[in-house]
mmCIF file of C-alpha atoms in Angstrom:
data_model
loop_
_atom_site.group_PDB
_atom_site.id
_atom_site.type_symbol
_atom_site.label_atom_id
_atom_site.label_comp_id
_atom_site.label_asym_id
_atom_site.label_seq_id
_atom_site.Cartn_x
_atom_site.Cartn_y
_atom_site.Cartn_z
ATOM 1 C CA UNK A 1 0.368 -0.522 -3.864
ATOM 2 C CA UNK A 2 3.937 -1.293 -2.760
ATOM 3 C CA UNK A 3 4.751 -4.952 -2.422
ATOM 4 C CA UNK A 4 6.776 -6.493 0.356
ATOM 5 C CA UNK A 5 10.525 -5.917 0.138
ATOM 6 C CA UNK A 6 12.484 -8.713 -1.313
ATOM 7 C CA UNK A 7 15.419 -10.368 0.242
ATOM 8 C CA UNK A 8 18.749 -8.426 0.266
ATOM 9 C CA UNK A 9 21.293 -9.775 -2.096
ATOM 10 C CA UNK A 10 24.704 -10.843 -0.937
ATOM 11 C CA UNK A 11 26.689 -8.865 -3.486
ATOM 12 C CA UNK A 12 25.997 -5.365 -4.765
ATOM 13 C CA UNK A 13 26.383 -4.950 -8.415
ATOM 14 C CA UNK A 14 27.982 -1.979 -10.105
ATOM 15 C CA UNK A 15 25.850 1.073 -10.332
ATOM 16 C CA UNK A 16 24.792 1.770 -13.859
ATOM 17 C CA UNK A 17 24.961 5.080 -15.577
ATOM 18 C CA UNK A 18 22.227 7.407 -14.551
ATOM 19 C CA UNK A 19 19.833 7.961 -17.339
ATOM 20 C CA UNK A 20 18.241 11.229 -18.157
ATOM 21 C CA UNK A 21 15.530 12.224 -15.775
ATOM 22 C CA UNK A 22 12.159 11.874 -17.260
ATOM 23 C CA UNK A 23 9.321 14.260 -16.952
ATOM 24 C CA UNK A 24 7.762 13.969 -13.577
ATOM 25 C CA UNK A 25 4.278 12.612 -13.810
ATOM 26 C CA UNK A 26 1.417 13.666 -11.698
ATOM 27 C CA UNK A 27 1.525 12.594 -8.057
ATOM 28 C CA UNK A 28 -0.537 9.514 -7.517
ATOM 29 C CA UNK A 29 -2.382 8.771 -4.370
ATOM 30 C CA UNK A 30 -0.321 7.299 -1.537
ATOM 31 C CA UNK A 31 -0.899 3.633 -1.106
ATOM 32 C CA UNK A 32 -1.386 1.761 2.111
ATOM 33 C CA UNK A 33 1.887 0.866 3.788
ATOM 34 C CA UNK A 34 2.404 -2.873 3.669
ATOM 35 C CA UNK A 35 3.523 -5.020 6.500
ATOM 36 C CA UNK A 36 7.259 -4.860 7.205
ATOM 37 C CA UNK A 37 9.028 -7.950 6.083
ATOM 38 C CA UNK A 38 11.763 -9.681 7.975
ATOM 39 C CA UNK A 39 15.188 -8.055 7.850
ATOM 40 C CA UNK A 40 17.571 -9.830 5.635
ATOM 41 C CA UNK A 41 21.151 -10.504 6.608
ATOM 42 C CA UNK A 42 23.581 -7.711 5.769
ATOM 43 C CA UNK A 43 25.469 -8.325 2.611
ATOM 44 C CA UNK A 44 29.034 -7.271 1.935
ATOM 45 C CA UNK A 45 29.208 -3.643 0.961
ATOM 46 C CA UNK A 46 30.095 -3.247 -2.658
ATOM 47 C CA UNK A 47 32.520 -0.669 -3.878
ATOM 48 C CA UNK A 48 31.254 2.788 -4.754
ATOM 49 C CA UNK A 49 30.221 3.016 -8.346
ATOM 50 C CA UNK A 50 31.079 5.921 -10.585
ATOM 51 C CA UNK A 51 28.764 8.852 -10.180
ATOM 52 C CA UNK A 52 26.701 9.368 -13.273
ATOM 53 C CA UNK A 53 25.987 12.689 -14.817
ATOM 54 C CA UNK A 54 23.272 14.596 -13.121
ATOM 55 C CA UNK A 55 20.136 14.585 -15.215
ATOM 56 C CA UNK A 56 17.923 17.510 -15.807
ATOM 57 C CA UNK A 57 15.730 18.335 -12.880
ATOM 58 C CA UNK A 58 12.125 17.491 -13.649
ATOM 59 C CA UNK A 59 9.184 19.582 -12.726
ATOM 60 C CA UNK A 60 8.351 19.087 -9.105
ATOM 61 C CA UNK A 61 5.136 17.181 -8.660
ATOM 62 C CA UNK A 62 2.489 17.920 -6.190
ATOM 63 C CA UNK A 63 3.347 16.851 -2.697
ATOM 64 C CA UNK A 64 1.457 13.781 -1.696
ATOM 65 C CA UNK A 65 -0.119 13.148 1.604
ATOM 66 C CA UNK A 66 2.316 12.186 4.284
ATOM 67 C CA UNK A 67 2.148 8.507 5.049
ATOM 68 C CA UNK A 68 2.459 7.028 8.465
ATOM 69 C CA UNK A 69 5.960 6.774 9.764
ATOM 70 C CA UNK A 70 7.278 3.273 9.546
ATOM 71 C CA UNK A 71 9.232 1.527 12.212
ATOM 72 C CA UNK A 72 12.838 2.637 12.514
ATOM 73 C CA UNK A 73 15.114 0.120 10.918
ATOM 74 C CA UNK A 74 18.213 -1.247 12.518
ATOM 75 C CA UNK A 75 21.271 1.017 12.277
ATOM 76 C CA UNK A 76 23.703 -0.220 9.701
ATOM 77 C CA UNK A 77 27.367 -0.766 10.321
ATOM 78 C CA UNK A 78 29.584 2.356 10.228
ATOM 79 C CA UNK A 79 31.564 2.525 7.084
ATOM 80 C CA UNK A 80 35.351 2.781 7.010
ATOM 81 C CA UNK A 81 36.852 6.228 7.469
ATOM 82 C CA UNK A 82 38.174 7.638 4.261
ATOM 83 C CA UNK A 83 41.754 8.793 3.824
ATOM 84 C CA UNK A 84 42.630 12.308 4.978
ATOM 85 C CA UNK A 85 42.820 14.731 2.135
ATOM 86 C CA UNK A 86 45.965 16.673 1.277
ATOM 87 C CA UNK A 87 46.479 19.793 3.438
ATOM 88 C CA UNK A 88 46.062 22.978 1.512
ATOM 89 C CA UNK A 89 48.817 25.527 1.044
ATOM 90 C CA UNK A 90 49.303 28.045 3.870
ATOM 91 C CA UNK A 91 47.987 31.447 2.992
ATOM 92 C CA UNK A 92 50.290 34.459 2.706
ATOM 93 C CA UNK A 93 50.932 36.449 5.907
ATOM 94 C CA UNK A 94 49.089 39.718 5.952
ATOM 95 C CA UNK A 95 50.901 43.052 6.118
ATOM 96 C CA UNK A 96 51.747 44.323 9.603
ATOM 97 C CA UNK A 97 49.602 47.273 10.570
ATOM 98 C CA UNK A 98 51.172 50.665 11.263
ATOM 99 C CA UNK A 99 52.246 51.353 14.861
ATOM 100 C CA UNK A 100 50.061 53.865 16.614
ATOM 101 C CA UNK A 101 51.502 57.102 17.992
ATOM 102 C CA UNK A 102 52.965 57.022 21.522
ATOM 103 C CA UNK A 103 50.609 58.394 24.099
ATOM 104 C CA UNK A 104 51.480 61.432 26.226
ATOM 105 C CA UNK A 105 53.560 60.555 29.310
ATOM 106 C CA UNK A 106 51.556 60.824 32.505
ATOM 107 C CA UNK A 107 52.533 63.241 35.278
ATOM 108 C CA UNK A 108 55.054 61.962 37.833
ATOM 109 C CA UNK A 109 53.456 61.018 41.133
ATOM 110 C CA UNK A 110 54.311 62.912 44.299
ATOM 111 C CA UNK A 111 57.253 61.556 46.288
ATOM 112 C CA UNK A 112 56.168 59.690 49.395
ATOM 113 C CA UNK A 113 57.093 60.904 52.842
ATOM 114 C CA UNK A 114 60.460 59.748 54.163
ATOM 115 C CA UNK A 115 60.134 57.028 56.751
ATOM 116 C CA UNK A 116 61.296 57.584 60.306
ATOM 117 C CA UNK A 117 64.917 56.723 61.043
ATOM 118 C CA UNK A 118 65.243 53.526 62.990
ATOM 119 C CA UNK A 119 66.847 53.472 66.416
ATOM 120 C CA UNK A 120 70.607 53.103 66.556
ATOM 121 C CA UNK A 121 71.662 49.589 67.337
ATOM 122 C CA UNK A 122 73.556 48.709 70.463
ATOM 123 C CA UNK A 123 77.314 49.199 70.132
ATOM 124 C CA UNK A 124 79.122 45.916 69.889
ATOM 125 C CA UNK A 125 81.650 44.808 72.450
ATOM 126 C CA UNK A 126 85.212 46.036 71.981
ATOM 127 C CA UNK A 127 87.428 43.361 70.549
ATOM 128 C CA UNK A 128 90.314 41.939 72.483
ATOM 129 C CA UNK A 129 93.531 43.925 72.048
ATOM 130 C CA UNK A 130 96.028 42.108 69.901
ATOM 131 C CA UNK A 131 99.409 41.074 71.167
ATOM 132 C CA UNK A 132 102.143 43.709 71.026
ATOM 133 C CA UNK A 133 104.693 43.004 68.342
ATOM 134 C CA UNK A 134 108.308 42.377 69.122
ATOM 135 C CA UNK A 135 110.371 45.553 69.426
ATOM 136 C CA UNK A 136 112.707 45.995 66.485
ATOM 137 C CA UNK A 137 116.439 46.247 66.823
ATOM 138 C CA UNK A 138 117.871 49.670 67.698
ATOM 139 C CA UNK A 139 119.407 51.365 64.696
ATOM 140 C CA UNK A 140 122.969 52.561 64.628
ATOM 141 C CA UNK A 141 123.710 55.968 66.116
ATOM 142 C CA UNK A 142 124.042 58.639 63.482
ATOM 143 C CA UNK A 143 127.152 60.710 63.023
ATOM 144 C CA UNK A 144 127.577 63.669 65.388
ATOM 145 C CA UNK A 145 126.742 66.991 63.791
ATOM 146 C CA UNK A 146 129.091 69.910 63.673
ATOM 147 C CA UNK A 147 129.351 72.001 66.830
ATOM 148 C CA UNK A 148 127.543 75.300 66.511
ATOM 149 C CA UNK A 149 129.108 78.650 67.064
ATOM 150 C CA UNK A 150 129.416 79.783 70.683
ATOM 151 C CA UNK A 151 126.619 82.149 71.662
ATOM 152 C CA UNK A 152 127.319 85.667 72.795
ATOM 153 C CA UNK A 153 125.948 86.779 76.184
ATOM 154 C CA UNK A 154 123.962 89.981 76.058
ATOM 155 C CA UNK A 155 125.674 92.826 77.858
ATOM 156 C CA UNK A 156 122.391 94.711 78.410
ATOM 157 C CA UNK A 157 120.229 93.419 81.310
ATOM 158 C CA UNK A 158 118.499 94.471 84.535
ATOM 159 C CA UNK A 159 116.840 92.785 87.532
ATOM 160 C CA UNK A 160 114.127 94.245 89.763
ATOM 161 C CA UNK A 161 112.900 92.897 93.145
ATOM 162 C CA UNK A 162 109.793 93.509 95.293
ATOM 163 C CA UNK A 163 110.715 95.360 98.499
ATOM 164 C CA UNK A 164 107.391 95.098 100.385
ATOM 165 C CA UNK A 165 105.913 92.495 102.727
ATOM 166 C CA UNK A 166 102.432 92.022 101.198
ATOM 167 C CA UNK A 167 100.140 93.793 98.747
ATOM 168 C CA UNK A 168 96.499 92.808 98.090
ATOM 169 C CA UNK A 169 95.032 93.444 94.621
ATOM 170 C CA UNK A 170 92.248 96.044 94.724
ATOM 171 C CA UNK A 171 91.142 95.173 91.157
ATOM 172 C CA UNK A 172 91.713 92.610 88.429
ATOM 173 C CA UNK A 173 94.994 93.061 86.482
ATOM 174 C CA UNK A 174 96.543 94.842 89.475
ATOM 175 C CA UNK A 175 100.184 96.042 88.917
ATOM 176 C CA UNK A 176 102.441 94.958 91.810
ATOM 177 C CA UNK A 177 104.156 98.080 93.289
ATOM 178 C CA UNK A 178 107.398 98.555 95.198
ATOM 179 C CA UNK A 179 110.072 97.218 92.818
ATOM 180 C CA UNK A 180 113.705 98.343 93.032
ATOM 181 C CA UNK A 181 116.512 97.710 90.533
ATOM 182 C CA UNK A 182 119.342 95.657 92.074
ATOM 183 C CA UNK A 183 121.375 94.566 89.005
ATOM 184 C CA UNK A 184 121.921 96.456 85.789
ATOM 185 C CA UNK A 185 124.450 96.327 82.960
ATOM 186 C CA UNK A 186 126.949 99.126 82.604
ATOM 187 C CA UNK A 187 127.257 98.958 78.827
ATOM 188 C CA UNK A 188 123.735 99.996 77.821
ATOM 189 C CA UNK A 189 120.660 101.901 79.012
ATOM 190 C CA UNK A 190 117.850 100.298 76.926
ATOM 191 C CA UNK A 191 116.262 98.794 80.089
ATOM 192 C CA UNK A 192 114.956 100.984 82.937
ATOM 193 C CA UNK A 193 114.172 102.687 85.146
ATOM 194 C CA UNK A 194 117.153 103.055 87.449
ATOM 195 C CA UNK A 195 114.939 104.147 90.364
ATOM 196 C CA UNK A 196 113.382 102.625 93.502
ATOM 197 C CA UNK A 197 109.744 101.930 94.418
ATOM 198 C CA UNK A 198 108.322 101.494 90.900
ATOM 199 C CA UNK A 199 105.765 99.193 89.285
ATOM 200 C CA UNK A 200 106.822 100.114 85.743
ATOM 201 C CA UNK A 201 109.761 98.832 83.639
ATOM 202 C CA UNK A 202 110.791 100.325 80.289
ATOM 203 C CA UNK A 203 112.585 98.966 77.215
ATOM 204 C CA UNK A 204 113.754 100.518 73.940
ATOM 205 C CA UNK A 205 113.044 98.939 70.516
ATOM 206 C CA UNK A 206 114.512 95.429 70.323
ATOM 207 C CA UNK A 207 113.957 91.824 71.438
ATOM 208 C CA UNK A 208 113.960 90.842 75.126
ATOM 209 C CA UNK A 209 113.778 87.763 77.355
ATOM 210 C CA UNK A 210 111.645 88.459 80.461
ATOM 211 C CA UNK A 211 111.676 86.147 83.508
ATOM 212 C CA UNK A 212 109.203 86.784 86.353
ATOM 213 C CA UNK A 213 108.387 85.121 89.681
ATOM 214 C CA UNK A 214 106.212 85.850 92.735
ATOM 215 C CA UNK A 215 104.978 84.241 95.961
ATOM 216 C CA UNK A 216 101.164 84.616 95.773
ATOM 217 C CA UNK A 217 98.115 83.798 97.915
ATOM 218 C CA UNK A 218 94.644 82.955 96.558
ATOM 219 C CA UNK A 219 91.230 83.714 98.118
ATOM 220 C CA UNK A 220 88.518 81.214 99.074
ATOM 221 C CA UNK A 221 86.961 81.564 95.587
ATOM 222 C CA UNK A 222 89.714 82.897 93.296
ATOM 223 C CA UNK A 223 93.015 81.331 92.310
ATOM 224 C CA UNK A 224 96.127 83.500 92.447
ATOM 225 C CA UNK A 225 97.754 84.283 89.107
ATOM 226 C CA UNK A 226 100.471 86.381 87.474
ATOM 227 C CA UNK A 227 100.587 88.180 84.115
ATOM 228 C CA UNK A 228 102.545 90.876 82.265
ATOM 229 C CA UNK A 229 100.942 94.176 81.252
ATOM 230 C CA UNK A 230 102.437 95.483 77.977
ATOM 231 C CA UNK A 231 101.807 99.212 77.579
ATOM 232 C CA UNK A 232 99.032 98.846 80.195
ATOM 233 C CA UNK A 233 97.252 95.889 78.478
ATOM 234 C CA UNK A 234 97.464 92.342 79.826
ATOM 235 C CA UNK A 235 98.947 89.668 77.548
ATOM 236 C CA UNK A 236 97.031 86.364 77.958
ATOM 237 C CA UNK A 237 100.064 84.397 76.673
ATOM 238 C CA UNK A 238 102.001 85.457 79.811
ATOM 239 C CA UNK A 239 99.403 84.317 82.382
ATOM 240 C CA UNK A 240 100.304 81.616 84.967
ATOM 241 C CA UNK A 241 97.902 80.321 87.684
ATOM 242 C CA UNK A 242 98.016 78.405 90.965
ATOM 243 C CA UNK A 243 95.208 76.335 92.462
ATOM 244 C CA UNK A 244 93.007 77.769 95.240
ATOM 245 C CA UNK A 245 94.823 77.117 98.516
ATOM 246 C CA UNK A 246 95.051 78.433 102.078
ATOM 247 C CA UNK A 247 98.850 78.575 101.790
ATOM 248 C CA UNK A 248 100.938 80.687 99.369
ATOM 249 C CA UNK A 249 102.178 79.356 96.024
ATOM 250 C CA UNK A 250 105.343 80.286 94.138
ATOM 251 C CA UNK A 251 104.641 81.038 90.454
ATOM 252 C CA UNK A 252 107.161 81.405 87.581
ATOM 253 C CA UNK A 253 106.803 82.663 84.012
ATOM 254 C CA UNK A 254 108.892 83.569 80.943
ATOM 255 C CA UNK A 255 108.220 85.687 77.875
ATOM 256 C CA UNK A 256 110.113 86.760 74.737
ATOM 257 C CA UNK A 257 109.049 90.246 73.691
ATOM 258 C CA UNK A 258 109.928 92.023 70.416
ATOM 259 C CA UNK A 259 109.025 95.728 70.130
ATOM 260 C CA UNK A 260 109.743 98.468 67.575
ATOM 261 C CA UNK A 261 109.091 101.444 69.875
ATOM 262 C CA UNK A 262 109.679 102.353 73.540
ATOM 263 C CA UNK A 263 107.464 100.032 75.613
ATOM 264 C CA UNK A 264 106.384 99.696 79.287
ATOM 265 C CA UNK A 265 106.193 96.377 81.157
ATOM 266 C CA UNK A 266 104.436 95.631 84.503
ATOM 267 C CA UNK A 267 104.081 92.488 86.637
ATOM 268 C CA UNK A 268 100.434 92.163 87.789
ATOM 269 C CA UNK A 269 98.095 90.037 89.927
ATOM 270 C CA UNK A 270 95.293 88.664 87.729
ATOM 271 C CA UNK A 271 92.352 88.793 90.197
ATOM 272 C CA UNK A 272 91.055 91.192 92.851
ATOM 273 C CA UNK A 273 91.555 89.987 96.447
ATOM 274 C CA UNK A 274 94.613 87.832 95.702
ATOM 275 C CA UNK A 275 97.984 89.029 97.002
ATOM 276 C CA UNK A 276 101.745 88.945 96.699
ATOM 277 C CA UNK A 277 103.281 88.101 100.059
ATOM 278 C CA UNK A 278 106.585 87.460 101.775
ATOM 279 C CA UNK A 279 104.875 84.986 104.128
ATOM 280 C CA UNK A 280 105.882 81.396 103.313
ATOM 281 C CA UNK A 281 103.428 79.373 105.410
ATOM 282 C CA UNK A 282 104.632 80.925 108.673
ATOM 283 C CA UNK A 283 108.356 80.933 107.841
ATOM 284 C CA UNK A 284 110.343 84.117 107.444
ATOM 285 C CA UNK A 285 113.641 84.778 105.736
ATOM 286 C CA UNK A 286 115.669 87.278 103.793
ATOM 287 C CA UNK A 287 114.124 86.648 100.359
ATOM 288 C CA UNK A 288 112.153 88.680 97.838
ATOM 289 C CA UNK A 289 108.434 87.931 97.317
ATOM 290 C CA UNK A 290 108.576 88.954 93.633
ATOM 291 C CA UNK A 291 111.307 89.364 91.023
ATOM 292 C CA UNK A 292 111.556 90.485 87.354
ATOM 293 C CA UNK A 293 114.646 89.962 85.151
ATOM 294 C CA UNK A 294 114.932 91.506 81.668
ATOM 295 C CA UNK A 295 117.694 90.561 79.201
ATOM 296 C CA UNK A 296 118.104 92.098 75.741
ATOM 297 C CA UNK A 297 118.702 89.434 73.052
ATOM 298 C CA UNK A 298 121.420 89.914 70.429
#
């Protein structure tokens, strides 16, 4: 039987060396648990003694019957925390693994539809015009150039006039008839003809200045116009027009013509129904309703 615990000493003695473990004897019967004695006052904790050598483990005895659990004793004071041990050396860094192969690039996605163009913004107001700068001083007049050589007047020319009172065009590009030569040079014959009542003028190879004029009357829907026919074909560069009017208009035109073969020239009304007329808004006089002058250039 276990006796009552004795009082706790105030000082712990040094732990003695552990002796060799003896042979474990047979398990005796468990005795009756005695009454718990009063708790003694806590003594000062003694220093840890040196750990003795571990003895040989004895043969394990038979397990005795479990006794009744005694009352839980009061929890002792927590001991002081021991010093932190030295940190171990850091282990070597492992080798970096091999990089895996690059995966196949995915297909490019379809391009999205283009968005609708936004409406054009309102045009801003025009800025105020800046002030005009001061006009600079007039530069000095340059020296007068040398006088050119005096031109030579052509000695080969002819003028033809319309002898009728009025002729109405029966088609577009209608040649005006009834011309008569009234002036002609006496030193050359490259301009013709030298006859009356003609609608056709002729020139030999060369360069010519042609001046033409006519008093014309439009219709209610067509303006009156003049043009030259060269070898029977109208030349658009020679066309002159008046505005539509109930009274006649006087038209003028000029043309420089260069030809390398004998050529015919005619003065024509551009549109059907228009006319050449000697009537000048009711007035009458000794004038010609149409005139053509041809001068050969030197």
